[in-house]
PDB file of C-alpha atoms in Angstrom:
ATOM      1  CA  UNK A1245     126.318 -15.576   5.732  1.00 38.00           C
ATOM      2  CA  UNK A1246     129.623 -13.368   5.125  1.00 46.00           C
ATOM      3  CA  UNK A1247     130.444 -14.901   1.962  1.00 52.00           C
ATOM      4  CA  UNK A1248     130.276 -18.426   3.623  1.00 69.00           C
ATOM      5  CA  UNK A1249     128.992 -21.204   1.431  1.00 73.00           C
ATOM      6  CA  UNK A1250     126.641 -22.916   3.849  1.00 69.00           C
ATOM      7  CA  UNK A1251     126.804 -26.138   1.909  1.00 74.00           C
ATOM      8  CA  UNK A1252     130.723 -26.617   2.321  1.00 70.00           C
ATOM      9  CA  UNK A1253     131.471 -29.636   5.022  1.00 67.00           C
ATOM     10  CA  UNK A1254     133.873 -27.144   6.216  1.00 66.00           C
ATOM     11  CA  UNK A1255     131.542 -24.576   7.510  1.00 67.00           C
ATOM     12  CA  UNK A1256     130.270 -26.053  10.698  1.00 70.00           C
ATOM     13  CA  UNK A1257     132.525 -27.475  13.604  1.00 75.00           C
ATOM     14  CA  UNK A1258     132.213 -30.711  14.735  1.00 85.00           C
ATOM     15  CA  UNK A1259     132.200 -31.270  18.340  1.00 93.00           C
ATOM     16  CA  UNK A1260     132.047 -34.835  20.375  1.00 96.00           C
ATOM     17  CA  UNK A1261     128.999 -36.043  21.430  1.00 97.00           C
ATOM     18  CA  UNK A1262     130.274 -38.595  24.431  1.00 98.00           C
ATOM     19  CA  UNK A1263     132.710 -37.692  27.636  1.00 98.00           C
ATOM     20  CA  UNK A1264     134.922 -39.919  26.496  1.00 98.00           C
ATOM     21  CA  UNK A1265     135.088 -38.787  23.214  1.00 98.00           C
ATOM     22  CA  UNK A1266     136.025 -34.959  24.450  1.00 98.00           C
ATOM     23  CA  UNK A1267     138.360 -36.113  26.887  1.00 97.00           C
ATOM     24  CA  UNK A1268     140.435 -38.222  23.963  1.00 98.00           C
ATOM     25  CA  UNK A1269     139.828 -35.094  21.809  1.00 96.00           C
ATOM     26  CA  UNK A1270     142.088 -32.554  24.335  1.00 96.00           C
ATOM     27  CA  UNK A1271     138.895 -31.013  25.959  1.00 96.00           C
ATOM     28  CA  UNK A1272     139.363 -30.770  29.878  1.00 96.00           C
ATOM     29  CA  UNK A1273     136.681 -30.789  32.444  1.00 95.00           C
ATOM     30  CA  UNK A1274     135.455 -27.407  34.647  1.00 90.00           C
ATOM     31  CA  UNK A1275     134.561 -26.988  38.151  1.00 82.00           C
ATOM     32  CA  UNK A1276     130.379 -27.046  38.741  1.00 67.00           C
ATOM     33  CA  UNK A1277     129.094 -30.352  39.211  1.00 62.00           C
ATOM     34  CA  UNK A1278     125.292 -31.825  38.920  1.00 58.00           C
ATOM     35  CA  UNK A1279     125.803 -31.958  42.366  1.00 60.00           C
ATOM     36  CA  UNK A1280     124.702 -28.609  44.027  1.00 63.00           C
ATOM     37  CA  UNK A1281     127.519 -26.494  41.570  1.00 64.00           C
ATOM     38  CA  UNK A1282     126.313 -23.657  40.294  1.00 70.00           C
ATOM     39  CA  UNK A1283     126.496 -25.282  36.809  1.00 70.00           C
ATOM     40  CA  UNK A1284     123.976 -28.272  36.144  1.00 78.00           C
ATOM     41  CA  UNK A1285     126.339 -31.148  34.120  1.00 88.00           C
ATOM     42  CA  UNK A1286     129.686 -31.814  33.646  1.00 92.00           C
ATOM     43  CA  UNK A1287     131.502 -28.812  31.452  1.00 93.00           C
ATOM     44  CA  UNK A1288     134.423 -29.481  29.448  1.00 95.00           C
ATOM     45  CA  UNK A1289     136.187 -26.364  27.803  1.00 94.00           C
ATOM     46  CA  UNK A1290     139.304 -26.978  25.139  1.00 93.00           C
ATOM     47  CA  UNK A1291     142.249 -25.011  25.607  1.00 92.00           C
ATOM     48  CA  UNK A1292     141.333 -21.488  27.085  1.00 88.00           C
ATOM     49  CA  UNK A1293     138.205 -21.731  24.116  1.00 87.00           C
ATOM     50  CA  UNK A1294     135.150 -20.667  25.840  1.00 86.00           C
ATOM     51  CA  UNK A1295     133.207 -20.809  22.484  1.00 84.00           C
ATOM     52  CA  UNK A1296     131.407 -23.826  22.992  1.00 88.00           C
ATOM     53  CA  UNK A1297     131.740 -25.570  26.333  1.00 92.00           C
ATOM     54  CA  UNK A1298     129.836 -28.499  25.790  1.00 95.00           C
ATOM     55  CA  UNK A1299     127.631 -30.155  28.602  1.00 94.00           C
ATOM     56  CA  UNK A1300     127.323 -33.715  29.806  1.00 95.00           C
ATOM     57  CA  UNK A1301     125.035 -35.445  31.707  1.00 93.00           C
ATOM     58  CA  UNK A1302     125.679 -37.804  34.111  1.00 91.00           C
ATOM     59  CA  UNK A1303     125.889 -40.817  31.648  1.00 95.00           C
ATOM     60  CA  UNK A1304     128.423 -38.693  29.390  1.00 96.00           C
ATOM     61  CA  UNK A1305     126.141 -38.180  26.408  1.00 98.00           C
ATOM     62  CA  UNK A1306     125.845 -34.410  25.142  1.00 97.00           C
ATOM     63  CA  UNK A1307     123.696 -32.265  27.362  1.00 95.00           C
ATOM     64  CA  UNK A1308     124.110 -29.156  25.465  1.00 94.00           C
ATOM     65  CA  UNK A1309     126.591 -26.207  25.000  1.00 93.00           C
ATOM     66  CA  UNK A1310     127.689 -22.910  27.000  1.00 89.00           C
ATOM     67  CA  UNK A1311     128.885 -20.065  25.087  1.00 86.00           C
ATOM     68  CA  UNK A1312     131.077 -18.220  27.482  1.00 81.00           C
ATOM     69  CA  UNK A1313     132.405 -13.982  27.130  1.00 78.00           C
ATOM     70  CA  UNK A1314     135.585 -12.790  28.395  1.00 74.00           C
ATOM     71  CA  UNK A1315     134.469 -10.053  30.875  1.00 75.00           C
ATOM     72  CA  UNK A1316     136.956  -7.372  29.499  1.00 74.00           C
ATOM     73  CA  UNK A1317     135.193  -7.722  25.833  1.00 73.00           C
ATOM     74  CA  UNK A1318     131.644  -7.291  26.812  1.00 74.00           C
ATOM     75  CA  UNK A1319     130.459  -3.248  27.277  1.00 72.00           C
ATOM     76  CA  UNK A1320     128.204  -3.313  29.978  1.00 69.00           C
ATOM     77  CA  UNK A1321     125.104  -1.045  29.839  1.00 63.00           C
ATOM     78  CA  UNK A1322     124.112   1.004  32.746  1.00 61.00           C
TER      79      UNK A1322
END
């Protein structure tokens, strides 16, 4: 736990759980549409986070969440 207290109400992030709500919270929508994009839902990433791009489906309730890597940080095994 690294010296977290689990039972704080600070611990865990909340995220929104509607479009709408994201969109009025500063999160901006990707590229990669349900339509034939490589990417199934509508993404929405705040800022330059790629944390926890969350995932809406096409009635903007939560589909899920992408965790995304900056290529330069991961050490690719060969």
């Amino acid at each position: 736990t690294w010296g977290l207290n689990l039972l704080s109400s600070r611990v865990f992030a909340k995220l929104p759980k509607t479009e709408s709500k994201a969109r009025s919270e500063g999160f901006t929508r990707l590229t990669g549409e349900c339509s034939g994009g490589k990417f199934l839902g509508h993404r929405y990433m705040k800022g330059l986070d790629t944390a926890a791009v969350l995932i809406f489906d096409d009635n903007g309730y939560i589909a899920g969440i992408q965790h995304g890597s900056a290529k330069k940080i991961i050490k690719i095994h060969k």
